[in-house]
mmCIF file of C-alpha atoms in Angstrom:
data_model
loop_
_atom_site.group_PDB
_atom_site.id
_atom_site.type_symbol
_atom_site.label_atom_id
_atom_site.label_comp_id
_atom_site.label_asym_id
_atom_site.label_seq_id
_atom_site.Cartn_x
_atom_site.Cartn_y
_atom_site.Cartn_z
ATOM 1 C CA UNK F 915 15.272 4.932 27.767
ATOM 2 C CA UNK F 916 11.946 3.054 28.537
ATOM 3 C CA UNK F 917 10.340 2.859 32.206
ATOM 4 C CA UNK F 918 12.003 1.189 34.453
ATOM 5 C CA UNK F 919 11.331 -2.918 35.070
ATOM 6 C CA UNK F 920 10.282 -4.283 37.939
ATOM 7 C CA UNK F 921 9.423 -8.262 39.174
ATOM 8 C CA UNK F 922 8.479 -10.516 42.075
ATOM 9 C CA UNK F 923 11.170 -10.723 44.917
ATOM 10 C CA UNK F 924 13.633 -13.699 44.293
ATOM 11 C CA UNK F 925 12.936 -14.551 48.518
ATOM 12 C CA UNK F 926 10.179 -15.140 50.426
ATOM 13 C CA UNK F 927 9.737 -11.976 52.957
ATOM 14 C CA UNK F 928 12.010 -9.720 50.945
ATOM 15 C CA UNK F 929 10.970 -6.173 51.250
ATOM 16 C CA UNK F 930 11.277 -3.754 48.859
ATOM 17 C CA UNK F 931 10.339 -0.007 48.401
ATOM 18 C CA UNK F 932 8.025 -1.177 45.532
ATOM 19 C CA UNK F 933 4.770 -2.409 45.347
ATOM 20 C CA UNK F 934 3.009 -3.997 42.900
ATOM 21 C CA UNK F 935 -0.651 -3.397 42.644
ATOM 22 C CA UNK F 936 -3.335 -4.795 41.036
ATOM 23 C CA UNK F 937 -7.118 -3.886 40.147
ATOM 24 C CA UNK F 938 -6.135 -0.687 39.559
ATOM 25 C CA UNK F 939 -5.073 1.572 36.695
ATOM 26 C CA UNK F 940 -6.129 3.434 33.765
ATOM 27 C CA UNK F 941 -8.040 0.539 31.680
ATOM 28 C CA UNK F 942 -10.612 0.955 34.960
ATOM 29 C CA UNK F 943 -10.916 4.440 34.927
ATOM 30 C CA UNK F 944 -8.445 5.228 37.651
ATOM 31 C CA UNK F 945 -5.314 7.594 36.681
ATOM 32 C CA UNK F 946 -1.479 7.854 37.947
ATOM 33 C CA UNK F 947 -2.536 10.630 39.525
ATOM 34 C CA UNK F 948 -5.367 9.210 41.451
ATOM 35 C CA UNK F 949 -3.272 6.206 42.318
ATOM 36 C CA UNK F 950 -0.356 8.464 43.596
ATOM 37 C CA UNK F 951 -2.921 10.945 45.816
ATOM 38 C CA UNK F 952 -3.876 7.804 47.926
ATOM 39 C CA UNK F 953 -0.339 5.986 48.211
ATOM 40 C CA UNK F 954 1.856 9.251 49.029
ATOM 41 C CA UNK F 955 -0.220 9.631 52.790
ATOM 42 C CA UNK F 956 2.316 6.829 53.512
ATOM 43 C CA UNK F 957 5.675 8.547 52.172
ATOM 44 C CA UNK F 958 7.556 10.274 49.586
ATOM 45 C CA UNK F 959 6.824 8.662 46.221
ATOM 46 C CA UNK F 960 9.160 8.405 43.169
ATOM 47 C CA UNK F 961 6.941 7.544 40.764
ATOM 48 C CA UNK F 962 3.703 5.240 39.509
ATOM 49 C CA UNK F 963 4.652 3.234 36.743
ATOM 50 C CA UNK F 964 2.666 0.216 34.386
ATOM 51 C CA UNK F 965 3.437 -2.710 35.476
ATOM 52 C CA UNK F 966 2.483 -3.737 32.369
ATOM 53 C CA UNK F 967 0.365 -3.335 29.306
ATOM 54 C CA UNK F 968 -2.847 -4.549 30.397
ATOM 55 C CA UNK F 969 -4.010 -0.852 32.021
ATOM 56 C CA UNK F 970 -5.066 -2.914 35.218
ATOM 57 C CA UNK F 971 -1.921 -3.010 37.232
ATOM 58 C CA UNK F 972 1.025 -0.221 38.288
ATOM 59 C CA UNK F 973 3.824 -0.085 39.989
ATOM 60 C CA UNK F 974 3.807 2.133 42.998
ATOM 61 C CA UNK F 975 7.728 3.158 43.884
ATOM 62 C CA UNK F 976 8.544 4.866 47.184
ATOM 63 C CA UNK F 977 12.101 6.493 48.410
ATOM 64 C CA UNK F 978 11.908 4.516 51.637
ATOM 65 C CA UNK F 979 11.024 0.501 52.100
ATOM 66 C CA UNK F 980 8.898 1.502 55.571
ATOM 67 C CA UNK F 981 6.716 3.872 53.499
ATOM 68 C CA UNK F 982 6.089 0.690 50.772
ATOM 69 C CA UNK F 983 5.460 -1.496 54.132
ATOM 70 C CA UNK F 984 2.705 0.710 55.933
ATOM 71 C CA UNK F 985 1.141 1.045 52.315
ATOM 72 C CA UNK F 986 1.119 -2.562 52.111
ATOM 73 C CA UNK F 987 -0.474 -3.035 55.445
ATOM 74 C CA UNK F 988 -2.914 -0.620 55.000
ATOM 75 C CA UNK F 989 -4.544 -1.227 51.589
ATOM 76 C CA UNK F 990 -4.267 -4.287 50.307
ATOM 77 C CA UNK F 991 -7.494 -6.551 49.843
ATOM 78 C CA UNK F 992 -9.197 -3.954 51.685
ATOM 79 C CA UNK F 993 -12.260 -1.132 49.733
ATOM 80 C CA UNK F 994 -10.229 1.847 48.967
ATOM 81 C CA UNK F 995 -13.081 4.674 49.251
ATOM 82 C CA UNK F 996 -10.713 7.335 47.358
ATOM 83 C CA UNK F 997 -10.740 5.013 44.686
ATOM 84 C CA UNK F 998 -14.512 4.334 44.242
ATOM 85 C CA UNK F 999 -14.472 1.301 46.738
ATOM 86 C CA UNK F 1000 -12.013 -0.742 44.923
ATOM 87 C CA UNK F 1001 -9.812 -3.487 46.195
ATOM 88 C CA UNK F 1002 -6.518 -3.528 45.585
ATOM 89 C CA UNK F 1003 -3.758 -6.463 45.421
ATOM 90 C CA UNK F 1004 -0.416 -5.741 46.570
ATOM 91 C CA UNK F 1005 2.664 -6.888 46.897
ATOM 92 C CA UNK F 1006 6.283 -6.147 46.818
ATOM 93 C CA UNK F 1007 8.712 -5.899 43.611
ATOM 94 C CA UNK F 1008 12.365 -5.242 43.052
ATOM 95 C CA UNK F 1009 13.339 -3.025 39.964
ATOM 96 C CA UNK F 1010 15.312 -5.160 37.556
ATOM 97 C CA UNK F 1011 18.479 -4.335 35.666
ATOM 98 C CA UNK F 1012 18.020 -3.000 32.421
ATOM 99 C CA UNK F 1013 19.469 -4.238 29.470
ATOM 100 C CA UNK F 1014 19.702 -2.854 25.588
ATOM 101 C CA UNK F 1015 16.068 -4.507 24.444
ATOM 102 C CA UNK F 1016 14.339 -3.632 27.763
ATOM 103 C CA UNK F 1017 15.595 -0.007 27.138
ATOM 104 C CA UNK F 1018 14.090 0.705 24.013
ATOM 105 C CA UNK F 1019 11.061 -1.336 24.103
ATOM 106 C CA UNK F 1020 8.706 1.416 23.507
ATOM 107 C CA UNK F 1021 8.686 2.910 19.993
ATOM 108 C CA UNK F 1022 6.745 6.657 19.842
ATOM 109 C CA UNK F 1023 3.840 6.269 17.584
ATOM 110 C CA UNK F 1024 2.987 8.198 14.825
ATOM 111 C CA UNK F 1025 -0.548 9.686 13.513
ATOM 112 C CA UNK F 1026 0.043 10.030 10.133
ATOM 113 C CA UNK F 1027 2.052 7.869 7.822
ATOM 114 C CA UNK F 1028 4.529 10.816 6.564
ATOM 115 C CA UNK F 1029 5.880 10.453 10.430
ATOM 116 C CA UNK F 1030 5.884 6.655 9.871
ATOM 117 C CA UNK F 1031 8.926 7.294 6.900
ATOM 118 C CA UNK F 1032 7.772 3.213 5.522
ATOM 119 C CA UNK F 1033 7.792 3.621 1.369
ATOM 120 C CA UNK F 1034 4.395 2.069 0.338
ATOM 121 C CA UNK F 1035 2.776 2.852 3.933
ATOM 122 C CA UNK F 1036 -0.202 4.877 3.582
ATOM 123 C CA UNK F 1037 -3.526 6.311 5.781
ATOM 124 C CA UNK F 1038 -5.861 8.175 5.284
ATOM 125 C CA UNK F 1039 -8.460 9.260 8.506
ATOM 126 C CA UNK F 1040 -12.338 9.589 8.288
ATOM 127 C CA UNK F 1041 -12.280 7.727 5.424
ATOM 128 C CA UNK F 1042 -15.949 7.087 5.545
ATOM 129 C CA UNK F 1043 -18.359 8.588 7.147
ATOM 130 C CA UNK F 1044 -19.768 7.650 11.164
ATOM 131 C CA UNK F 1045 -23.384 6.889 9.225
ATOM 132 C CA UNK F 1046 -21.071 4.749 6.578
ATOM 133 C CA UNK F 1047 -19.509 3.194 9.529
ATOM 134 C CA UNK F 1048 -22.202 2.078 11.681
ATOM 135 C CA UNK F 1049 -24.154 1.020 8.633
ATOM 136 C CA UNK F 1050 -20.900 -1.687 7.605
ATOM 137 C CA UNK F 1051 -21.021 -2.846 10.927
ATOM 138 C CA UNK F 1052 -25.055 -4.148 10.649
ATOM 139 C CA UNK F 1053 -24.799 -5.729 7.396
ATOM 140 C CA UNK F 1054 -21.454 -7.863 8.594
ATOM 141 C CA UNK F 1055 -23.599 -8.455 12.210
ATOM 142 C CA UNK F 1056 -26.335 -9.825 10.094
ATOM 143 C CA UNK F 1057 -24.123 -12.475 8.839
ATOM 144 C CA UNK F 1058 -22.610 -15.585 10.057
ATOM 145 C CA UNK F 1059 -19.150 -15.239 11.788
ATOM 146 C CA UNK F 1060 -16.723 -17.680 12.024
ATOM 147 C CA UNK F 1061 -14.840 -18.258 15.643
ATOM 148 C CA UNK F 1062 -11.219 -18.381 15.839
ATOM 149 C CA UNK F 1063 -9.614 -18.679 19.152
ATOM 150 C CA UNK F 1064 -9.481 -14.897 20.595
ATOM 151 C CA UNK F 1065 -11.615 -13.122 17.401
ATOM 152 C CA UNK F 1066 -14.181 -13.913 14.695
ATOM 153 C CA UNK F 1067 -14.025 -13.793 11.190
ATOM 154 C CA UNK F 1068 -15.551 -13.632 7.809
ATOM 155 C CA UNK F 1069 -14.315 -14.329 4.258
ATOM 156 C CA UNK F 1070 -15.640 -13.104 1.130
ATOM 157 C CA UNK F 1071 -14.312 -14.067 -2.635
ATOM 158 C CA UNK F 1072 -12.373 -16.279 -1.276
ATOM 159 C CA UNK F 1073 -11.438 -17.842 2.187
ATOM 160 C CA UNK F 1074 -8.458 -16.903 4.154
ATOM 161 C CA UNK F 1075 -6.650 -19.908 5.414
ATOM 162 C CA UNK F 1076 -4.894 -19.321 8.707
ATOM 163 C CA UNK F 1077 -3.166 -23.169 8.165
ATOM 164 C CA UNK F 1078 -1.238 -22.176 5.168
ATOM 165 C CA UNK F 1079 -1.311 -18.472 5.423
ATOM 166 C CA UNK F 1080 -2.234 -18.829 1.396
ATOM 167 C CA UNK F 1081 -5.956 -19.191 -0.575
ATOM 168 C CA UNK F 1082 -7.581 -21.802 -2.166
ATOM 169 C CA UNK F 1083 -7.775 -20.073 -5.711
ATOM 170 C CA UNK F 1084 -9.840 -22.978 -7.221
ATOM 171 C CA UNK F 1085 -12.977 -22.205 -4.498
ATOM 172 C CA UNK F 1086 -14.476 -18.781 -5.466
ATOM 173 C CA UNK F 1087 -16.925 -17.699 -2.613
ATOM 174 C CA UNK F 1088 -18.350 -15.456 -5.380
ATOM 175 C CA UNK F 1089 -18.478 -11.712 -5.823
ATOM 176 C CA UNK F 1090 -17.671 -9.644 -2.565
ATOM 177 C CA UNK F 1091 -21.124 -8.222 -0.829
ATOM 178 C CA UNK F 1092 -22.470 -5.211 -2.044
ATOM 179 C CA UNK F 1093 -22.438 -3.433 0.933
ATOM 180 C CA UNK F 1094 -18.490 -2.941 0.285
ATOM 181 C CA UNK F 1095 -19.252 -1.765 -3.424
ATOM 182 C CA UNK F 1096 -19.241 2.272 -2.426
ATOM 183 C CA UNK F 1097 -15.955 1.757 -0.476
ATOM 184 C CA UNK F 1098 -14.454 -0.321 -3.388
ATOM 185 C CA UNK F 1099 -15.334 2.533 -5.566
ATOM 186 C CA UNK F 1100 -13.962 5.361 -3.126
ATOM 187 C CA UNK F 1101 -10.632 3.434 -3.190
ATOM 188 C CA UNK F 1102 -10.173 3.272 -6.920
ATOM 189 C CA UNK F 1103 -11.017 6.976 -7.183
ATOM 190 C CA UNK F 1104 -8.938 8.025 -3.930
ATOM 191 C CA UNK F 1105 -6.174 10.364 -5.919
ATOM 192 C CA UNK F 1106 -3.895 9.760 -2.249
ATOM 193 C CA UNK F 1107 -3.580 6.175 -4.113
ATOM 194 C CA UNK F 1108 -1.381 5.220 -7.024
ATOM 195 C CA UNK F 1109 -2.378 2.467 -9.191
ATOM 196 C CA UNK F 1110 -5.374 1.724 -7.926
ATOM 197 C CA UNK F 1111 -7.444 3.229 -10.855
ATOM 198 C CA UNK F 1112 -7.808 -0.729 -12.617
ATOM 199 C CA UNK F 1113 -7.147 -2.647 -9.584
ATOM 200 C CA UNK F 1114 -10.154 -5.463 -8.799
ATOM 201 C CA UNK F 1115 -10.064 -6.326 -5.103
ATOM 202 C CA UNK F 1116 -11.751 -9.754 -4.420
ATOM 203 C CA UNK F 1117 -11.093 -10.615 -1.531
ATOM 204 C CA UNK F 1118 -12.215 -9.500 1.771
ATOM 205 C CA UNK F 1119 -11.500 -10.661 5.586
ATOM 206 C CA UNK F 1120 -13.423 -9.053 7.975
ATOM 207 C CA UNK F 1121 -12.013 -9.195 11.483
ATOM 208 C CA UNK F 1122 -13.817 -8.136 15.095
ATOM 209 C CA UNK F 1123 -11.221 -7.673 17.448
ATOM 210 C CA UNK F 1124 -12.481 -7.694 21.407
ATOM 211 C CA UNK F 1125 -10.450 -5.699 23.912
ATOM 212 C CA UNK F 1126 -7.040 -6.585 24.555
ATOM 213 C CA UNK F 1127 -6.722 -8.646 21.313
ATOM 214 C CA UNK F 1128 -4.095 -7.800 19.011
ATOM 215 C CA UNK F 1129 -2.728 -9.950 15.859
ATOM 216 C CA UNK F 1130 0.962 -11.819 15.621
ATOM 217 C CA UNK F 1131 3.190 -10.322 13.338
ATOM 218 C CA UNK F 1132 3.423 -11.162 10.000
ATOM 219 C CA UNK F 1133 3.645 -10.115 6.260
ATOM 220 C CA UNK F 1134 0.625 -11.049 4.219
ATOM 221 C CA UNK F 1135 1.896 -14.240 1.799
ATOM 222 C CA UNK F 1136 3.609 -13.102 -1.146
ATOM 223 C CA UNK F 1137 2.404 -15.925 -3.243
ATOM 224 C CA UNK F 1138 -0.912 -14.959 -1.868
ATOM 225 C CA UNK F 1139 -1.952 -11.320 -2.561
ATOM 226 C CA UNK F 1140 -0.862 -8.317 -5.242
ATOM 227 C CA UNK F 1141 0.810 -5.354 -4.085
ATOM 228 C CA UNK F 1142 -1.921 -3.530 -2.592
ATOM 229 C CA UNK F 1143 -3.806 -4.485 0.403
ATOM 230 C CA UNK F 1144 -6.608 -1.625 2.286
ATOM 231 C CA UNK F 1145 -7.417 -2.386 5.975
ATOM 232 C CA UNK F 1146 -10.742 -0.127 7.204
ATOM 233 C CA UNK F 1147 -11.132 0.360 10.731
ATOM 234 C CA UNK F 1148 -14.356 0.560 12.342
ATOM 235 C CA UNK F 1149 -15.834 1.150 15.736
ATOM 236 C CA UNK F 1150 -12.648 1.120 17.783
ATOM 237 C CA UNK F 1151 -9.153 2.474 17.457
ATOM 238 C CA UNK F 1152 -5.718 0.710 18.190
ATOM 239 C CA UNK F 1153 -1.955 0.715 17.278
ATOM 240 C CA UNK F 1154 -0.505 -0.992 14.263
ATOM 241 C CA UNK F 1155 3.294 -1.584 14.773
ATOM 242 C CA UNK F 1156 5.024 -2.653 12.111
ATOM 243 C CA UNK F 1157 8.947 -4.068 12.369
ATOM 244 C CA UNK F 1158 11.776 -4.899 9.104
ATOM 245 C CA UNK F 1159 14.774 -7.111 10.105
ATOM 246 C CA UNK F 1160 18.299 -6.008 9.268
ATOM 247 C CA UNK F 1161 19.436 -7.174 5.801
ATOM 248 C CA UNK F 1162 22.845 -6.134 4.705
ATOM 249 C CA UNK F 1163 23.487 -2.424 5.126
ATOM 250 C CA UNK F 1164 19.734 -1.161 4.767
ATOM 251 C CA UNK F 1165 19.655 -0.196 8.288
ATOM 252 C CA UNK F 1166 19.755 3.916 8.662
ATOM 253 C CA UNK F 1167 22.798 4.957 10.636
ATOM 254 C CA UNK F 1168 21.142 7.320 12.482
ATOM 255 C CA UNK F 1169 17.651 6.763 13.381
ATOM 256 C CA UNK F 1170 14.509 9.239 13.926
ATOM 257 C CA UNK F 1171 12.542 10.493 16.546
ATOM 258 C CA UNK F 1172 9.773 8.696 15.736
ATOM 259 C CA UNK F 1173 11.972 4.883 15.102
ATOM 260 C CA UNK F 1174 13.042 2.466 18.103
ATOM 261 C CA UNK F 1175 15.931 -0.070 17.104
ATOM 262 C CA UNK F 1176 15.605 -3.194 19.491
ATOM 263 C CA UNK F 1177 17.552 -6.720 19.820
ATOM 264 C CA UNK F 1178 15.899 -9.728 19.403
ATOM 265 C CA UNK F 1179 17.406 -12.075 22.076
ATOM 266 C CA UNK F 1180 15.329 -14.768 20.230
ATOM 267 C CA UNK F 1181 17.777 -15.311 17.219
ATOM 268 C CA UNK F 1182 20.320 -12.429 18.257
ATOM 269 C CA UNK F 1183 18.993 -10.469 15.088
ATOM 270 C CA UNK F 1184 18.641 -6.745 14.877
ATOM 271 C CA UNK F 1185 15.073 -4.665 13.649
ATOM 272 C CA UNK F 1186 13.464 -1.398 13.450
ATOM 273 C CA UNK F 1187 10.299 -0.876 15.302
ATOM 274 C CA UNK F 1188 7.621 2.215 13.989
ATOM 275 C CA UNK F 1189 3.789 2.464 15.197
ATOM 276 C CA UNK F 1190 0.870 4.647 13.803
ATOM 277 C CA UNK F 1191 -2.093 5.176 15.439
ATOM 278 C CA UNK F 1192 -5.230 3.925 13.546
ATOM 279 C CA UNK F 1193 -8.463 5.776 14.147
ATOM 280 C CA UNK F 1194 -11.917 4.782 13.224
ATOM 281 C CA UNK F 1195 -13.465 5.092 10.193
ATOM 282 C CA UNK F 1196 -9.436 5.375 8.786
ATOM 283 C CA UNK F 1197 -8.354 3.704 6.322
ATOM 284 C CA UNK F 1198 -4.971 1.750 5.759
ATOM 285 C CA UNK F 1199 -2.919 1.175 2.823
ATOM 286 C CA UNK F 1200 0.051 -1.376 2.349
ATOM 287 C CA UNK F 1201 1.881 -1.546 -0.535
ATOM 288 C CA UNK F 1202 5.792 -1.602 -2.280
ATOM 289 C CA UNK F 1203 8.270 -1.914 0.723
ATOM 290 C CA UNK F 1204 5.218 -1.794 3.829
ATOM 291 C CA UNK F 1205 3.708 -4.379 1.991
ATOM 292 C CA UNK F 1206 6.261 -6.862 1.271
ATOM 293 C CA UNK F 1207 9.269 -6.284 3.776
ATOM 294 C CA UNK F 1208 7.691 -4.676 6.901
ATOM 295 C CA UNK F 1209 5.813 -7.276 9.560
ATOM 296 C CA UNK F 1210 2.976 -5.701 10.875
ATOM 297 C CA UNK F 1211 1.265 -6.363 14.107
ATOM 298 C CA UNK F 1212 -1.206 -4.916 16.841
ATOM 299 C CA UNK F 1213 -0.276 -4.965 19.865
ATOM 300 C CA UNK F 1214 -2.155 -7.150 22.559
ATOM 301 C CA UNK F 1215 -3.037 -4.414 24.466
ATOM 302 C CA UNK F 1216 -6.090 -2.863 26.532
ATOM 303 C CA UNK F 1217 -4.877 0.241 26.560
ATOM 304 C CA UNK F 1218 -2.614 2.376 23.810
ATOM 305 C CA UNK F 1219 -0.571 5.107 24.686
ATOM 306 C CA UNK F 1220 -0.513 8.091 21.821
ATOM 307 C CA UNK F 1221 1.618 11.138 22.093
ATOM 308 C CA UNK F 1222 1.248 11.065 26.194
ATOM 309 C CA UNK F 1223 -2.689 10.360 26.161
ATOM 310 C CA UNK F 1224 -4.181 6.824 27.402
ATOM 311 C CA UNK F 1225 -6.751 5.626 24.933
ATOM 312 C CA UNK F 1226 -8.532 2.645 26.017
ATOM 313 C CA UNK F 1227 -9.633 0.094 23.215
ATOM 314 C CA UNK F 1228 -13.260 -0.136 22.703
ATOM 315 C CA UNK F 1229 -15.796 -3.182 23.234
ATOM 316 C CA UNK F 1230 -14.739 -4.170 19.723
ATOM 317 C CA UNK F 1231 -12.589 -3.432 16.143
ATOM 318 C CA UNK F 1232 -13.746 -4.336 13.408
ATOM 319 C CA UNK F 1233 -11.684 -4.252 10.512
ATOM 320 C CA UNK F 1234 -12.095 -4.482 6.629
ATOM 321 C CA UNK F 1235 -8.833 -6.004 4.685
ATOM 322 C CA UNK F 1236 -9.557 -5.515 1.108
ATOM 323 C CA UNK F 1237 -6.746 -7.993 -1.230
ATOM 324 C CA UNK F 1238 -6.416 -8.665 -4.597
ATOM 325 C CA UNK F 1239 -5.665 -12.547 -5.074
ATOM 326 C CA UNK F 1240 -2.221 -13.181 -6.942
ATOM 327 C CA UNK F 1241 -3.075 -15.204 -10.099
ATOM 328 C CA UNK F 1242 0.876 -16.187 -10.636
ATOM 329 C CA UNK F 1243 4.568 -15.701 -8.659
ATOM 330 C CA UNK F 1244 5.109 -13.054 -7.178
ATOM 331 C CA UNK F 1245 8.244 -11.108 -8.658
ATOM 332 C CA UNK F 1246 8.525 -8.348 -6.276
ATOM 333 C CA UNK F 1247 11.764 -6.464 -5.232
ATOM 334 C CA UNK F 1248 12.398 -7.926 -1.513
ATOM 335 C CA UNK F 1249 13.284 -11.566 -2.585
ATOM 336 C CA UNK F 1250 14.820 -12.886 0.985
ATOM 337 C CA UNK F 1251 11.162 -12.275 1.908
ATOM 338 C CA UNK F 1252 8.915 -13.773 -1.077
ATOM 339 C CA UNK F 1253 7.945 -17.411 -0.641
ATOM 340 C CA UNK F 1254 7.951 -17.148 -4.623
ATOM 341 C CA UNK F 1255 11.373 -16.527 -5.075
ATOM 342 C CA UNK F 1256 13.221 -18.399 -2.149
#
């Protein structure tokens, strides 16, 4: 089961033996255990939970509602000194009933993409080297980046557009830069990698994500790109989830460790949630079934949580998606999800 769920108090003056507190949390350097040394001088505590996934606000649950109400008196909007001088907001929350998709919200993530078990889904870490790395970042920072609303962008060989999900095929940009030509040539001589030995990549989107911005899911057009598409991550780490919606009798009938099934309530349809863990300096590969039938997403988050430990997202991520543009249809083997052959 996932952690519990917890929300405002449907009254006015309801107490409650939880508290919701804000301005405190891991994303600010301040851990469960911290939290739970200065709230349990006012009673027996059950537990410090996130209140959600933004690392800056937890859930403080006590056994007894007076223990919640001195707490409440006592520290909010007032400099905590065990916690560096912070201020916390606080106020009470009711735990709220569970159902089915609340339960199983939270899929374990992998760090490798054998663990993943997604045909097609490949990753390979330290990729390049930390001199490679810092040395892509400068030559895309000496370039002009284009705003979007929560990241920036650039385009090389040709230009992404976000409208039509699709490419203009008749407006070249040119060659890509030649600051990418060592990594093209890595790729095509990576023996992890099957047919990649002939493959011309030529297109490039380079993306900077700042903290606490993720990317909607989505498969990358059909109609758009070939089978293979690389994504390099630079300077700061995150989780890529990816999810496939049932389709006939595909589902597994028993599912691993490592795979959370969940219920849309949105259209009442059923999916398979998996997550790897993406270092820096990694390097991604989608292609055959992870390419054309999985959606793949990163979470909005500030913080990720990996095997237990809290990793907090850097300043920035910068990623490098390396596509080959399709020249015809796309005649691929997952038809109910190919804009070519609907």
């Amino acid at each position: 089961m996932g952690l519990p769920r917890f929300g405002r108090p449907k009254n006015d003056g309801e107490l409650s033996s939880n508290l919701y507190v804000a301005n405190c949390g891991p994303a600010v350097g301040i851990s469960d255990d911290n939290i739970a040394s200065v709230f349990c001088k006012f009673g027996e505590l059950k537990g410090v939970y996130a209140a959600d996934e933004s690392g800056t606000r937890v859930i403080v649950a006590y056994a007894e509602e007076g223990s919640a109400q001195a707490a409440l008196k006592a520290l909010h909007g007032r400099p905590c000194p065990e916690l560096g001088g912070r201020s916390m907001h606080i106020r009470y929350s009711v735990l709220q009933p569970t159902t089915q998709d609340q339960a199983s919200d939270l899929v374990p993530v992998s760090i490798s993409a054998s663990e993943v078990s997604i045909p097609g889904l490949y990753l390979i870490q330290d990729f390049i080297s930390a001199k490679e790395e810092e040395e892509l970042l400068q030559a895309v920072d000496c370039r002009h980046w284009n705003s979007l609303a929560k990241r920036r962008v650039q385009h090389y060989g040709y230009e992404f557009r976000y409208d039509t999900r699709n490419v203009n095929t008749r407006h070249c940009l040119g060659e890509l830069p030649s600051f990418v030509s060592p990594i093209l040539e890595r790729i095509s001589s990576c023996p992890s990698f099957k047919n990649v030995k002939n493959i011309v990549l030529d297109q490039l989107t380079v993306n900077e994500y700042p903290p606490g911005v993720g990317l909607s899911p989505h498969i990358d057009t059909h109609s758009a790109f070939e089978d293979l598409i690389f994504s390099l991550s630079l300077s700061g780490p995150c989780i890529m989830e990816f999810r496939r919606y049932e389709n006939g009798d595909w589902l597994p009938k028993v599912a691993s460790s490592s795979v959370a099934i969940s219920e849309n309530t949105e259209d009442q349809s059923n999916f398979i949630r998996r997550a790897i863990y993406l270092p820096p300096r990694s390097l991604l590969l989608l292609s055959g079934e992870a390419r054309y039938a999985w959606h793949h997403y990163i979470p909005h988050h500030k913080i990720d949580k990996v095997n237990g430990n809290v990793i907090r997202r850097a300043s920035r991520r910068v990623s490098f998606t390396f596509r080959k543009v399709r020249a015809g249809l796309c005649k691929c083997e997952f038809p109910q999800y190919c804009d070519s052959q609907r």
